[in-house]
JSON list of C-alpha atoms in Angstrom, two decimals:
[
{"chain": "D", "resi": 1, "resn": "UNK", "atom": "CA", "xyz": [110.44, 137.80, 183.06]},
{"chain": "D", "resi": 2, "resn": "UNK", "atom": "CA", "xyz": [106.86, 137.76, 181.83]},
{"chain": "D", "resi": 3, "resn": "UNK", "atom": "CA", "xyz": [106.06, 138.95, 178.33]},
{"chain": "D", "resi": 4, "resn": "UNK", "atom": "CA", "xyz": [102.51, 139.95, 177.42]},
{"chain": "D", "resi": 5, "resn": "UNK", "atom": "CA", "xyz": [101.79, 140.32, 173.72]},
{"chain": "D", "resi": 6, "resn": "UNK", "atom": "CA", "xyz": [98.76, 142.44, 172.84]},
{"chain": "D", "resi": 7, "resn": "UNK", "atom": "CA", "xyz": [97.14, 143.01, 169.48]},
{"chain": "D", "resi": 8, "resn": "UNK", "atom": "CA", "xyz": [98.91, 146.19, 168.36]},
{"chain": "D", "resi": 9, "resn": "UNK", "atom": "CA", "xyz": [100.60, 146.57, 164.96]},
{"chain": "D", "resi": 10, "resn": "UNK", "atom": "CA", "xyz": [102.92, 143.63, 164.38]},
{"chain": "D", "resi": 11, "resn": "UNK", "atom": "CA", "xyz": [105.48, 145.80, 162.58]},
{"chain": "D", "resi": 12, "resn": "UNK", "atom": "CA", "xyz": [106.10, 147.72, 165.83]},
{"chain": "D", "resi": 13, "resn": "UNK", "atom": "CA", "xyz": [106.69, 144.62, 167.95]},
{"chain": "D", "resi": 14, "resn": "UNK", "atom": "CA", "xyz": [110.38, 143.75, 168.51]},
{"chain": "D", "resi": 15, "resn": "UNK", "atom": "CA", "xyz": [111.55, 140.40, 167.19]},
{"chain": "D", "resi": 16, "resn": "UNK", "atom": "CA", "xyz": [109.82, 137.76, 169.30]},
{"chain": "D", "resi": 17, "resn": "UNK", "atom": "CA", "xyz": [112.34, 135.16, 168.11]},
{"chain": "D", "resi": 18, "resn": "UNK", "atom": "CA", "xyz": [115.24, 137.24, 169.41]},
{"chain": "D", "resi": 19, "resn": "UNK", "atom": "CA", "xyz": [113.49, 137.81, 172.74]},
{"chain": "D", "resi": 20, "resn": "UNK", "atom": "CA", "xyz": [112.75, 134.11, 173.12]},
{"chain": "D", "resi": 21, "resn": "UNK", "atom": "CA", "xyz": [116.35, 133.13, 172.32]},
{"chain": "D", "resi": 22, "resn": "UNK", "atom": "CA", "xyz": [117.66, 135.54, 174.93]},
{"chain": "D", "resi": 23, "resn": "UNK", "atom": "CA", "xyz": [115.07, 134.56, 177.57]},
{"chain": "D", "resi": 24, "resn": "UNK", "atom": "CA", "xyz": [114.58, 130.82, 177.48]},
{"chain": "D", "resi": 25, "resn": "UNK", "atom": "CA", "xyz": [112.84, 130.84, 180.86]},
{"chain": "D", "resi": 26, "resn": "UNK", "atom": "CA", "xyz": [110.43, 133.64, 179.98]},
{"chain": "D", "resi": 27, "resn": "UNK", "atom": "CA", "xyz": [106.69, 133.26, 180.49]},
{"chain": "D", "resi": 28, "resn": "UNK", "atom": "CA", "xyz": [104.32, 134.42, 177.76]},
{"chain": "D", "resi": 29, "resn": "UNK", "atom": "CA", "xyz": [100.71, 135.60, 177.77]},
{"chain": "D", "resi": 30, "resn": "UNK", "atom": "CA", "xyz": [98.78, 136.27, 174.58]},
{"chain": "D", "resi": 31, "resn": "UNK", "atom": "CA", "xyz": [96.09, 138.96, 174.59]},
{"chain": "D", "resi": 32, "resn": "UNK", "atom": "CA", "xyz": [93.36, 138.43, 171.99]},
{"chain": "D", "resi": 33, "resn": "UNK", "atom": "CA", "xyz": [95.01, 138.62, 168.54]},
{"chain": "D", "resi": 34, "resn": "UNK", "atom": "CA", "xyz": [98.40, 138.89, 170.22]},
{"chain": "D", "resi": 35, "resn": "UNK", "atom": "CA", "xyz": [98.02, 135.16, 170.82]},
{"chain": "D", "resi": 36, "resn": "UNK", "atom": "CA", "xyz": [98.03, 134.62, 167.05]},
{"chain": "D", "resi": 37, "resn": "UNK", "atom": "CA", "xyz": [101.14, 136.79, 166.76]},
{"chain": "D", "resi": 38, "resn": "UNK", "atom": "CA", "xyz": [102.89, 134.55, 169.29]},
{"chain": "D", "resi": 39, "resn": "UNK", "atom": "CA", "xyz": [101.84, 131.30, 167.62]},
{"chain": "D", "resi": 40, "resn": "UNK", "atom": "CA", "xyz": [102.99, 132.58, 164.24]},
{"chain": "D", "resi": 41, "resn": "UNK", "atom": "CA", "xyz": [106.41, 133.25, 165.82]},
{"chain": "D", "resi": 42, "resn": "UNK", "atom": "CA", "xyz": [106.58, 129.68, 167.10]},
{"chain": "D", "resi": 43, "resn": "UNK", "atom": "CA", "xyz": [105.85, 130.62, 170.71]},
{"chain": "D", "resi": 44, "resn": "UNK", "atom": "CA", "xyz": [103.05, 128.88, 172.59]},
{"chain": "D", "resi": 45, "resn": "UNK", "atom": "CA", "xyz": [101.91, 131.14, 175.44]},
{"chain": "D", "resi": 46, "resn": "UNK", "atom": "CA", "xyz": [101.12, 129.68, 178.83]},
{"chain": "D", "resi": 47, "resn": "UNK", "atom": "CA", "xyz": [97.87, 131.65, 178.89]},
{"chain": "D", "resi": 48, "resn": "UNK", "atom": "CA", "xyz": [95.65, 133.38, 176.32]},
{"chain": "D", "resi": 49, "resn": "UNK", "atom": "CA", "xyz": [93.27, 136.07, 177.57]},
{"chain": "D", "resi": 50, "resn": "UNK", "atom": "CA", "xyz": [90.59, 138.17, 175.89]},
{"chain": "D", "resi": 51, "resn": "UNK", "atom": "CA", "xyz": [87.25, 138.12, 174.13]},
{"chain": "D", "resi": 52, "resn": "UNK", "atom": "CA", "xyz": [88.96, 137.02, 170.90]},
{"chain": "D", "resi": 53, "resn": "UNK", "atom": "CA", "xyz": [86.65, 139.10, 168.75]},
{"chain": "D", "resi": 54, "resn": "UNK", "atom": "CA", "xyz": [89.57, 140.05, 166.51]},
{"chain": "D", "resi": 55, "resn": "UNK", "atom": "CA", "xyz": [90.55, 136.50, 165.53]},
{"chain": "D", "resi": 56, "resn": "UNK", "atom": "CA", "xyz": [89.10, 134.41, 162.72]},
{"chain": "D", "resi": 57, "resn": "UNK", "atom": "CA", "xyz": [87.40, 131.06, 163.26]},
{"chain": "D", "resi": 58, "resn": "UNK", "atom": "CA", "xyz": [90.50, 129.32, 161.92]},
{"chain": "D", "resi": 59, "resn": "UNK", "atom": "CA", "xyz": [92.75, 131.26, 164.28]},
{"chain": "D", "resi": 60, "resn": "UNK", "atom": "CA", "xyz": [90.45, 130.53, 167.22]},
{"chain": "D", "resi": 61, "resn": "UNK", "atom": "CA", "xyz": [90.57, 126.80, 166.51]},
{"chain": "D", "resi": 62, "resn": "UNK", "atom": "CA", "xyz": [94.37, 127.00, 166.46]},
{"chain": "D", "resi": 63, "resn": "UNK", "atom": "CA", "xyz": [94.37, 128.82, 169.80]},
{"chain": "D", "resi": 64, "resn": "UNK", "atom": "CA", "xyz": [92.04, 126.21, 171.32]},
{"chain": "D", "resi": 65, "resn": "UNK", "atom": "CA", "xyz": [94.25, 123.41, 170.05]},
{"chain": "D", "resi": 66, "resn": "UNK", "atom": "CA", "xyz": [97.63, 124.79, 171.12]},
{"chain": "D", "resi": 67, "resn": "UNK", "atom": "CA", "xyz": [97.29, 127.04, 174.17]},
{"chain": "D", "resi": 68, "resn": "UNK", "atom": "CA", "xyz": [97.09, 125.13, 177.48]},
{"chain": "D", "resi": 69, "resn": "UNK", "atom": "CA", "xyz": [95.05, 127.76, 179.36]},
{"chain": "D", "resi": 70, "resn": "UNK", "atom": "CA", "xyz": [92.47, 130.08, 177.80]},
{"chain": "D", "resi": 71, "resn": "UNK", "atom": "CA", "xyz": [90.57, 132.72, 179.74]},
{"chain": "D", "resi": 72, "resn": "UNK", "atom": "CA", "xyz": [87.81, 133.91, 177.44]},
{"chain": "D", "resi": 73, "resn": "UNK", "atom": "CA", "xyz": [85.71, 136.94, 178.36]},
{"chain": "D", "resi": 74, "resn": "UNK", "atom": "CA", "xyz": [82.49, 138.23, 176.78]},
{"chain": "D", "resi": 75, "resn": "UNK", "atom": "CA", "xyz": [82.94, 140.94, 174.18]},
{"chain": "D", "resi": 76, "resn": "UNK", "atom": "CA", "xyz": [80.64, 143.27, 176.17]},
{"chain": "D", "resi": 77, "resn": "UNK", "atom": "CA", "xyz": [82.63, 144.12, 179.28]},
{"chain": "D", "resi": 78, "resn": "UNK", "atom": "CA", "xyz": [83.93, 147.03, 181.35]},
{"chain": "D", "resi": 79, "resn": "UNK", "atom": "CA", "xyz": [87.65, 146.36, 180.90]},
{"chain": "D", "resi": 80, "resn": "UNK", "atom": "CA", "xyz": [89.88, 145.99, 177.86]},
{"chain": "D", "resi": 81, "resn": "UNK", "atom": "CA", "xyz": [91.56, 142.70, 177.09]},
{"chain": "D", "resi": 82, "resn": "UNK", "atom": "CA", "xyz": [94.93, 144.15, 178.09]},
{"chain": "D", "resi": 83, "resn": "UNK", "atom": "CA", "xyz": [93.57, 145.38, 181.42]},
{"chain": "D", "resi": 84, "resn": "UNK", "atom": "CA", "xyz": [92.24, 141.88, 182.13]},
{"chain": "D", "resi": 85, "resn": "UNK", "atom": "CA", "xyz": [95.60, 140.36, 181.21]},
{"chain": "D", "resi": 86, "resn": "UNK", "atom": "CA", "xyz": [97.52, 142.77, 183.45]},
{"chain": "D", "resi": 87, "resn": "UNK", "atom": "CA", "xyz": [95.13, 142.08, 186.34]},
{"chain": "D", "resi": 88, "resn": "UNK", "atom": "CA", "xyz": [95.64, 138.35, 185.88]},
{"chain": "D", "resi": 89, "resn": "UNK", "atom": "CA", "xyz": [99.43, 138.70, 185.69]},
{"chain": "D", "resi": 90, "resn": "UNK", "atom": "CA", "xyz": [99.67, 140.93, 188.76]},
{"chain": "D", "resi": 91, "resn": "UNK", "atom": "CA", "xyz": [97.40, 138.65, 190.83]},
{"chain": "D", "resi": 92, "resn": "UNK", "atom": "CA", "xyz": [98.70, 135.25, 189.70]},
{"chain": "D", "resi": 93, "resn": "UNK", "atom": "CA", "xyz": [102.35, 135.73, 188.74]},
{"chain": "D", "resi": 94, "resn": "UNK", "atom": "CA", "xyz": [105.37, 137.41, 190.29]},
{"chain": "D", "resi": 95, "resn": "UNK", "atom": "CA", "xyz": [107.62, 138.36, 187.39]},
{"chain": "D", "resi": 96, "resn": "UNK", "atom": "CA", "xyz": [108.56, 141.78, 186.09]},
{"chain": "D", "resi": 97, "resn": "UNK", "atom": "CA", "xyz": [106.29, 142.45, 183.13]},
{"chain": "D", "resi": 98, "resn": "UNK", "atom": "CA", "xyz": [107.13, 143.59, 179.61]},
{"chain": "D", "resi": 99, "resn": "UNK", "atom": "CA", "xyz": [104.18, 144.34, 177.34]},
{"chain": "D", "resi": 100, "resn": "UNK", "atom": "CA", "xyz": [104.56, 144.21, 173.56]},
{"chain": "D", "resi": 101, "resn": "UNK", "atom": "CA", "xyz": [101.92, 145.28, 171.06]},
{"chain": "D", "resi": 102, "resn": "UNK", "atom": "CA", "xyz": [100.33, 147.89, 173.35]},
{"chain": "D", "resi": 103, "resn": "UNK", "atom": "CA", "xyz": [101.45, 150.95, 171.38]},
{"chain": "D", "resi": 104, "resn": "UNK", "atom": "CA", "xyz": [100.80, 152.17, 167.86]},
{"chain": "D", "resi": 105, "resn": "UNK", "atom": "CA", "xyz": [97.62, 151.78, 165.86]},
{"chain": "D", "resi": 106, "resn": "UNK", "atom": "CA", "xyz": [94.50, 153.45, 167.25]},
{"chain": "D", "resi": 107, "resn": "UNK", "atom": "CA", "xyz": [95.37, 156.46, 169.38]},
{"chain": "D", "resi": 108, "resn": "UNK", "atom": "CA", "xyz": [92.52, 155.86, 171.85]},
{"chain": "D", "resi": 109, "resn": "UNK", "atom": "CA", "xyz": [93.77, 152.32, 172.47]},
{"chain": "D", "resi": 110, "resn": "UNK", "atom": "CA", "xyz": [97.35, 153.52, 172.91]},
{"chain": "D", "resi": 111, "resn": "UNK", "atom": "CA", "xyz": [96.42, 156.31, 175.32]},
{"chain": "D", "resi": 112, "resn": "UNK", "atom": "CA", "xyz": [94.12, 154.07, 177.37]},
{"chain": "D", "resi": 113, "resn": "UNK", "atom": "CA", "xyz": [96.86, 151.42, 177.55]},
{"chain": "D", "resi": 114, "resn": "UNK", "atom": "CA", "xyz": [99.37, 153.94, 178.86]},
{"chain": "D", "resi": 115, "resn": "UNK", "atom": "CA", "xyz": [96.93, 155.11, 181.51]},
{"chain": "D", "resi": 116, "resn": "UNK", "atom": "CA", "xyz": [96.46, 151.50, 182.60]},
{"chain": "D", "resi": 117, "resn": "UNK", "atom": "CA", "xyz": [100.00, 151.61, 183.94]},
{"chain": "D", "resi": 118, "resn": "UNK", "atom": "CA", "xyz": [98.78, 153.96, 186.67]},
{"chain": "D", "resi": 119, "resn": "UNK", "atom": "CA", "xyz": [96.37, 151.28, 187.95]},
{"chain": "D", "resi": 120, "resn": "UNK", "atom": "CA", "xyz": [99.18, 148.81, 188.55]},
{"chain": "D", "resi": 121, "resn": "UNK", "atom": "CA", "xyz": [101.90, 151.25, 189.62]},
{"chain": "D", "resi": 122, "resn": "UNK", "atom": "CA", "xyz": [102.04, 149.94, 193.20]},
{"chain": "D", "resi": 123, "resn": "UNK", "atom": "CA", "xyz": [101.82, 146.27, 192.23]},
{"chain": "D", "resi": 124, "resn": "UNK", "atom": "CA", "xyz": [104.51, 145.61, 189.67]},
{"chain": "D", "resi": 125, "resn": "UNK", "atom": "CA", "xyz": [107.18, 147.09, 187.42]},
{"chain": "D", "resi": 126, "resn": "UNK", "atom": "CA", "xyz": [105.58, 147.12, 183.96]},
{"chain": "D", "resi": 127, "resn": "UNK", "atom": "CA", "xyz": [107.29, 148.26, 180.76]},
{"chain": "D", "resi": 128, "resn": "UNK", "atom": "CA", "xyz": [105.62, 148.81, 177.40]},
{"chain": "D", "resi": 129, "resn": "UNK", "atom": "CA", "xyz": [108.16, 148.17, 174.65]},
{"chain": "D", "resi": 130, "resn": "UNK", "atom": "CA", "xyz": [108.06, 148.62, 170.89]},
{"chain": "D", "resi": 131, "resn": "UNK", "atom": "CA", "xyz": [110.78, 148.98, 168.25]},
{"chain": "D", "resi": 132, "resn": "UNK", "atom": "CA", "xyz": [111.35, 152.66, 169.05]},
{"chain": "D", "resi": 133, "resn": "UNK", "atom": "CA", "xyz": [110.17, 153.19, 172.63]},
{"chain": "D", "resi": 134, "resn": "UNK", "atom": "CA", "xyz": [110.26, 151.82, 176.16]},
{"chain": "D", "resi": 135, "resn": "UNK", "atom": "CA", "xyz": [107.91, 153.32, 178.72]},
{"chain": "D", "resi": 136, "resn": "UNK", "atom": "CA", "xyz": [106.79, 152.88, 182.30]},
{"chain": "D", "resi": 137, "resn": "UNK", "atom": "CA", "xyz": [105.34, 154.98, 185.12]},
{"chain": "D", "resi": 138, "resn": "UNK", "atom": "CA", "xyz": [106.79, 156.04, 188.45]},
{"chain": "D", "resi": 139, "resn": "UNK", "atom": "CA", "xyz": [105.19, 156.93, 191.77]},
{"chain": "D", "resi": 140, "resn": "UNK", "atom": "CA", "xyz": [106.91, 159.35, 194.18]},
{"chain": "D", "resi": 141, "resn": "UNK", "atom": "CA", "xyz": [110.35, 158.24, 195.32]},
{"chain": "D", "resi": 142, "resn": "UNK", "atom": "CA", "xyz": [113.64, 157.45, 193.62]},
{"chain": "D", "resi": 143, "resn": "UNK", "atom": "CA", "xyz": [114.46, 155.61, 190.41]},
{"chain": "D", "resi": 144, "resn": "UNK", "atom": "CA", "xyz": [117.60, 155.00, 188.37]},
{"chain": "D", "resi": 145, "resn": "UNK", "atom": "CA", "xyz": [118.13, 154.29, 184.68]},
{"chain": "D", "resi": 146, "resn": "UNK", "atom": "CA", "xyz": [121.23, 152.86, 183.03]},
{"chain": "D", "resi": 147, "resn": "UNK", "atom": "CA", "xyz": [122.39, 153.90, 179.58]},
{"chain": "D", "resi": 148, "resn": "UNK", "atom": "CA", "xyz": [121.12, 151.74, 176.74]},
{"chain": "D", "resi": 149, "resn": "UNK", "atom": "CA", "xyz": [120.58, 152.03, 173.00]},
{"chain": "D", "resi": 150, "resn": "UNK", "atom": "CA", "xyz": [117.70, 154.46, 173.54]},
{"chain": "D", "resi": 151, "resn": "UNK", "atom": "CA", "xyz": [119.37, 157.89, 173.41]},
{"chain": "D", "resi": 152, "resn": "UNK", "atom": "CA", "xyz": [116.53, 159.97, 174.80]},
{"chain": "D", "resi": 153, "resn": "UNK", "atom": "CA", "xyz": [114.66, 159.78, 178.08]},
{"chain": "D", "resi": 154, "resn": "UNK", "atom": "CA", "xyz": [111.62, 161.92, 178.86]},
{"chain": "D", "resi": 155, "resn": "UNK", "atom": "CA", "xyz": [109.81, 162.53, 182.14]},
{"chain": "D", "resi": 156, "resn": "UNK", "atom": "CA", "xyz": [106.18, 163.44, 181.48]},
{"chain": "D", "resi": 157, "resn": "UNK", "atom": "CA", "xyz": [103.73, 164.27, 184.28]},
{"chain": "D", "resi": 158, "resn": "UNK", "atom": "CA", "xyz": [100.50, 162.29, 184.17]},
{"chain": "D", "resi": 159, "resn": "UNK", "atom": "CA", "xyz": [99.34, 164.10, 187.30]},
{"chain": "D", "resi": 160, "resn": "UNK", "atom": "CA", "xyz": [98.85, 167.88, 187.50]},
{"chain": "D", "resi": 161, "resn": "UNK", "atom": "CA", "xyz": [102.53, 168.39, 188.39]},
{"chain": "D", "resi": 162, "resn": "UNK", "atom": "CA", "xyz": [105.64, 166.54, 189.49]},
{"chain": "D", "resi": 163, "resn": "UNK", "atom": "CA", "xyz": [106.99, 168.27, 192.58]},
{"chain": "D", "resi": 164, "resn": "UNK", "atom": "CA", "xyz": [110.48, 168.61, 194.05]},
{"chain": "D", "resi": 165, "resn": "UNK", "atom": "CA", "xyz": [112.05, 166.82, 191.11]},
{"chain": "D", "resi": 166, "resn": "UNK", "atom": "CA", "xyz": [115.75, 166.01, 191.42]},
{"chain": "D", "resi": 167, "resn": "UNK", "atom": "CA", "xyz": [117.71, 164.94, 188.33]},
{"chain": "D", "resi": 168, "resn": "UNK", "atom": "CA", "xyz": [121.36, 163.83, 188.32]},
{"chain": "D", "resi": 169, "resn": "UNK", "atom": "CA", "xyz": [123.48, 161.95, 185.82]},
{"chain": "D", "resi": 170, "resn": "UNK", "atom": "CA", "xyz": [121.59, 163.48, 182.90]},
{"chain": "D", "resi": 171, "resn": "UNK", "atom": "CA", "xyz": [122.51, 166.04, 180.24]},
{"chain": "D", "resi": 172, "resn": "UNK", "atom": "CA", "xyz": [119.99, 168.35, 181.89]},
{"chain": "D", "resi": 173, "resn": "UNK", "atom": "CA", "xyz": [120.05, 168.09, 185.68]},
{"chain": "D", "resi": 174, "resn": "UNK", "atom": "CA", "xyz": [118.18, 170.06, 188.31]},
{"chain": "D", "resi": 175, "resn": "UNK", "atom": "CA", "xyz": [116.94, 170.16, 191.89]},
{"chain": "D", "resi": 176, "resn": "UNK", "atom": "CA", "xyz": [113.65, 171.13, 193.50]},
{"chain": "D", "resi": 177, "resn": "UNK", "atom": "CA", "xyz": [112.03, 171.39, 190.08]},
{"chain": "D", "resi": 178, "resn": "UNK", "atom": "CA", "xyz": [108.31, 171.54, 189.42]},
{"chain": "D", "resi": 179, "resn": "UNK", "atom": "CA", "xyz": [107.24, 169.90, 186.14]},
{"chain": "D", "resi": 180, "resn": "UNK", "atom": "CA", "xyz": [103.70, 170.91, 185.09]},
{"chain": "D", "resi": 181, "resn": "UNK", "atom": "CA", "xyz": [101.65, 168.60, 182.88]},
{"chain": "D", "resi": 182, "resn": "UNK", "atom": "CA", "xyz": [100.86, 171.31, 180.32]},
{"chain": "D", "resi": 183, "resn": "UNK", "atom": "CA", "xyz": [104.52, 172.04, 179.52]},
{"chain": "D", "resi": 184, "resn": "UNK", "atom": "CA", "xyz": [107.12, 169.99, 177.65]},
{"chain": "D", "resi": 185, "resn": "UNK", "atom": "CA", "xyz": [110.14, 170.80, 179.81]},
{"chain": "D", "resi": 186, "resn": "UNK", "atom": "CA", "xyz": [110.78, 167.14, 180.70]},
{"chain": "D", "resi": 187, "resn": "UNK", "atom": "CA", "xyz": [111.09, 165.97, 177.10]},
{"chain": "D", "resi": 188, "resn": "UNK", "atom": "CA", "xyz": [114.23, 164.64, 175.37]},
{"chain": "D", "resi": 189, "resn": "UNK", "atom": "CA", "xyz": [116.76, 164.47, 178.18]},
{"chain": "D", "resi": 190, "resn": "UNK", "atom": "CA", "xyz": [119.79, 162.18, 177.87]},
{"chain": "D", "resi": 191, "resn": "UNK", "atom": "CA", "xyz": [121.72, 160.04, 180.33]},
{"chain": "D", "resi": 192, "resn": "UNK", "atom": "CA", "xyz": [125.24, 161.53, 180.44]},
{"chain": "D", "resi": 193, "resn": "UNK", "atom": "CA", "xyz": [126.77, 159.22, 183.05]},
{"chain": "D", "resi": 194, "resn": "UNK", "atom": "CA", "xyz": [126.60, 155.46, 183.56]},
{"chain": "D", "resi": 195, "resn": "UNK", "atom": "CA", "xyz": [123.33, 155.84, 185.46]},
{"chain": "D", "resi": 196, "resn": "UNK", "atom": "CA", "xyz": [120.80, 158.67, 185.64]},
{"chain": "D", "resi": 197, "resn": "UNK", "atom": "CA", "xyz": [118.81, 159.25, 188.82]},
{"chain": "D", "resi": 198, "resn": "UNK", "atom": "CA", "xyz": [115.42, 160.89, 189.35]},
{"chain": "D", "resi": 199, "resn": "UNK", "atom": "CA", "xyz": [113.42, 161.51, 192.49]},
{"chain": "D", "resi": 200, "resn": "UNK", "atom": "CA", "xyz": [110.26, 163.48, 193.16]},
{"chain": "D", "resi": 201, "resn": "UNK", "atom": "CA", "xyz": [107.92, 164.01, 196.09]},
{"chain": "D", "resi": 202, "resn": "UNK", "atom": "CA", "xyz": [104.47, 164.07, 194.52]},
{"chain": "D", "resi": 203, "resn": "UNK", "atom": "CA", "xyz": [102.71, 163.07, 191.30]},
{"chain": "D", "resi": 204, "resn": "UNK", "atom": "CA", "xyz": [102.82, 160.30, 188.72]},
{"chain": "D", "resi": 205, "resn": "UNK", "atom": "CA", "xyz": [105.56, 160.33, 186.09]},
{"chain": "D", "resi": 206, "resn": "UNK", "atom": "CA", "xyz": [105.50, 158.67, 182.67]},
{"chain": "D", "resi": 207, "resn": "UNK", "atom": "CA", "xyz": [109.03, 157.68, 181.63]},
{"chain": "D", "resi": 208, "resn": "UNK", "atom": "CA", "xyz": [109.66, 157.24, 177.91]},
{"chain": "D", "resi": 209, "resn": "UNK", "atom": "CA", "xyz": [112.99, 156.02, 176.51]},
{"chain": "D", "resi": 210, "resn": "UNK", "atom": "CA", "xyz": [113.24, 156.53, 172.74]},
{"chain": "D", "resi": 211, "resn": "UNK", "atom": "CA", "xyz": [115.52, 156.77, 169.75]},
{"chain": "D", "resi": 212, "resn": "UNK", "atom": "CA", "xyz": [115.13, 158.40, 166.35]},
{"chain": "D", "resi": 213, "resn": "UNK", "atom": "CA", "xyz": [115.00, 155.16, 164.35]},
{"chain": "D", "resi": 214, "resn": "UNK", "atom": "CA", "xyz": [111.49, 155.78, 163.05]},
{"chain": "D", "resi": 215, "resn": "UNK", "atom": "CA", "xyz": [111.06, 159.56, 163.08]},
{"chain": "D", "resi": 216, "resn": "UNK", "atom": "CA", "xyz": [112.89, 162.87, 163.26]},
{"chain": "D", "resi": 217, "resn": "UNK", "atom": "CA", "xyz": [110.86, 164.05, 166.23]},
{"chain": "D", "resi": 218, "resn": "UNK", "atom": "CA", "xyz": [109.14, 167.36, 166.90]},
{"chain": "D", "resi": 219, "resn": "UNK", "atom": "CA", "xyz": [111.55, 168.89, 169.43]}
]
């Protein structure tokens, strides 16, 4: 497993110590100030990537001293630090990817980060994870999800529609459904069996697994 830690709000990032203890063989990449977050948790990433415009001089000296490989980009560029890190990971490494620190904070950053998943949809399974949510994207085909501590699962079209959607093993099942982007019909489903299955023939689907630990929700 490869963990990428970006510079999102630290309070939304799951315990890095717990993740490290449960994944001794995990690889770590720090993205800009996410590198500082890792070092403060006692984790030295294999690689640090970014323009590092959000770190102090003291933090930068620590990164230079401790991180074995640093890929520093100019601050004026056509891709975000996280996009550069995902490109590096997909081209150089083979692990499933979990990204921490990519949600919360500035809404434009969060939305752009989510849309980045579409760029890498055919290359790798990538999950964004915070203390309340887990999310990924799906291309047409079949996918299955096991029950976990996240009660709710939502299927949100990023394309104009999701077509010929089949749902089984959920509280709300259906066949040959069309889910339009401008409606909320795919929100707040629940896995009712051991595993829930989805398939669809066309479109791009954002999958969000959530609980109510931080909010009461709007639905």
